[in-house]
């Protein structure tokens, strides 16, 4: 609970950074959003920030079951003790074939 109003700037950027929007990468809390194969450039952000003091949350929407099944093993968002979360919204028709348990911060 906050007793004093708080204002924090929000920077919106894309995967390909320029000197004009690099302030976003200086933040301690990052939210990465991707759809489909757009997860590819986000994977490098996850690897760079997942095991630091920064919080990187991922929101990924995808309708291709094969892509999710292939990429799930690459989504290391810091492990069980991390504050980072990966939310995956699958919009495809066939059931996902995942034969292993996901970490608690991948949903």
mmCIF file of C-alpha atoms in Angstrom, residues 3-4 6 9 12 15 17-18 24 27 31 40-42 45 54 56 58 61 64-65 69 71 73 80 83 87-88 98:
data_model
loop_
_atom_site.group_PDB
_atom_site.id
_atom_site.type_symbol
_atom_site.label_atom_id
_atom_site.label_comp_id
_atom_site.label_asym_id
_atom_site.label_seq_id
_atom_site.Cartn_x
_atom_site.Cartn_y
_atom_site.Cartn_z
ATOM 1 C CA UNK A 3 0.651 6.359 1.282
ATOM 2 C CA UNK A 4 2.201 8.947 -1.048
ATOM 3 C CA UNK A 6 4.029 8.021 -7.000
ATOM 4 C CA UNK A 9 7.876 7.699 -16.346
ATOM 5 C CA UNK A 12 7.870 2.538 -24.924
ATOM 6 C CA UNK A 15 13.306 -4.321 -30.252
ATOM 7 C CA UNK A 17 16.935 0.542 -30.029
ATOM 8 C CA UNK A 18 18.098 3.962 -31.099
ATOM 9 C CA UNK A 24 13.774 2.583 -21.552
ATOM 10 C CA UNK A 27 14.759 1.206 -16.138
ATOM 11 C CA UNK A 31 7.944 -5.411 -19.766
ATOM 12 C CA UNK A 40 13.143 -13.901 -31.332
ATOM 13 C CA UNK A 41 14.660 -10.476 -30.488
ATOM 14 C CA UNK A 42 13.090 -10.616 -27.023
ATOM 15 C CA UNK A 45 16.705 -9.296 -23.689
ATOM 16 C CA UNK A 54 16.186 -5.816 -12.921
ATOM 17 C CA UNK A 56 11.842 -8.327 -16.897
ATOM 18 C CA UNK A 58 7.299 -11.128 -20.807
ATOM 19 C CA UNK A 61 0.824 -14.048 -27.766
ATOM 20 C CA UNK A 64 1.483 -21.536 -33.577
ATOM 21 C CA UNK A 65 1.743 -24.511 -31.253
ATOM 22 C CA UNK A 69 6.741 -25.891 -28.041
ATOM 23 C CA UNK A 71 10.755 -21.842 -27.777
ATOM 24 C CA UNK A 73 12.976 -24.263 -23.369
ATOM 25 C CA UNK A 80 11.881 -20.174 -9.556
ATOM 26 C CA UNK A 83 10.385 -11.899 -9.628
ATOM 27 C CA UNK A 87 2.822 -14.922 -19.602
ATOM 28 C CA UNK A 88 2.145 -16.911 -22.759
ATOM 29 C CA UNK A 98 4.598 -30.052 -23.465
#
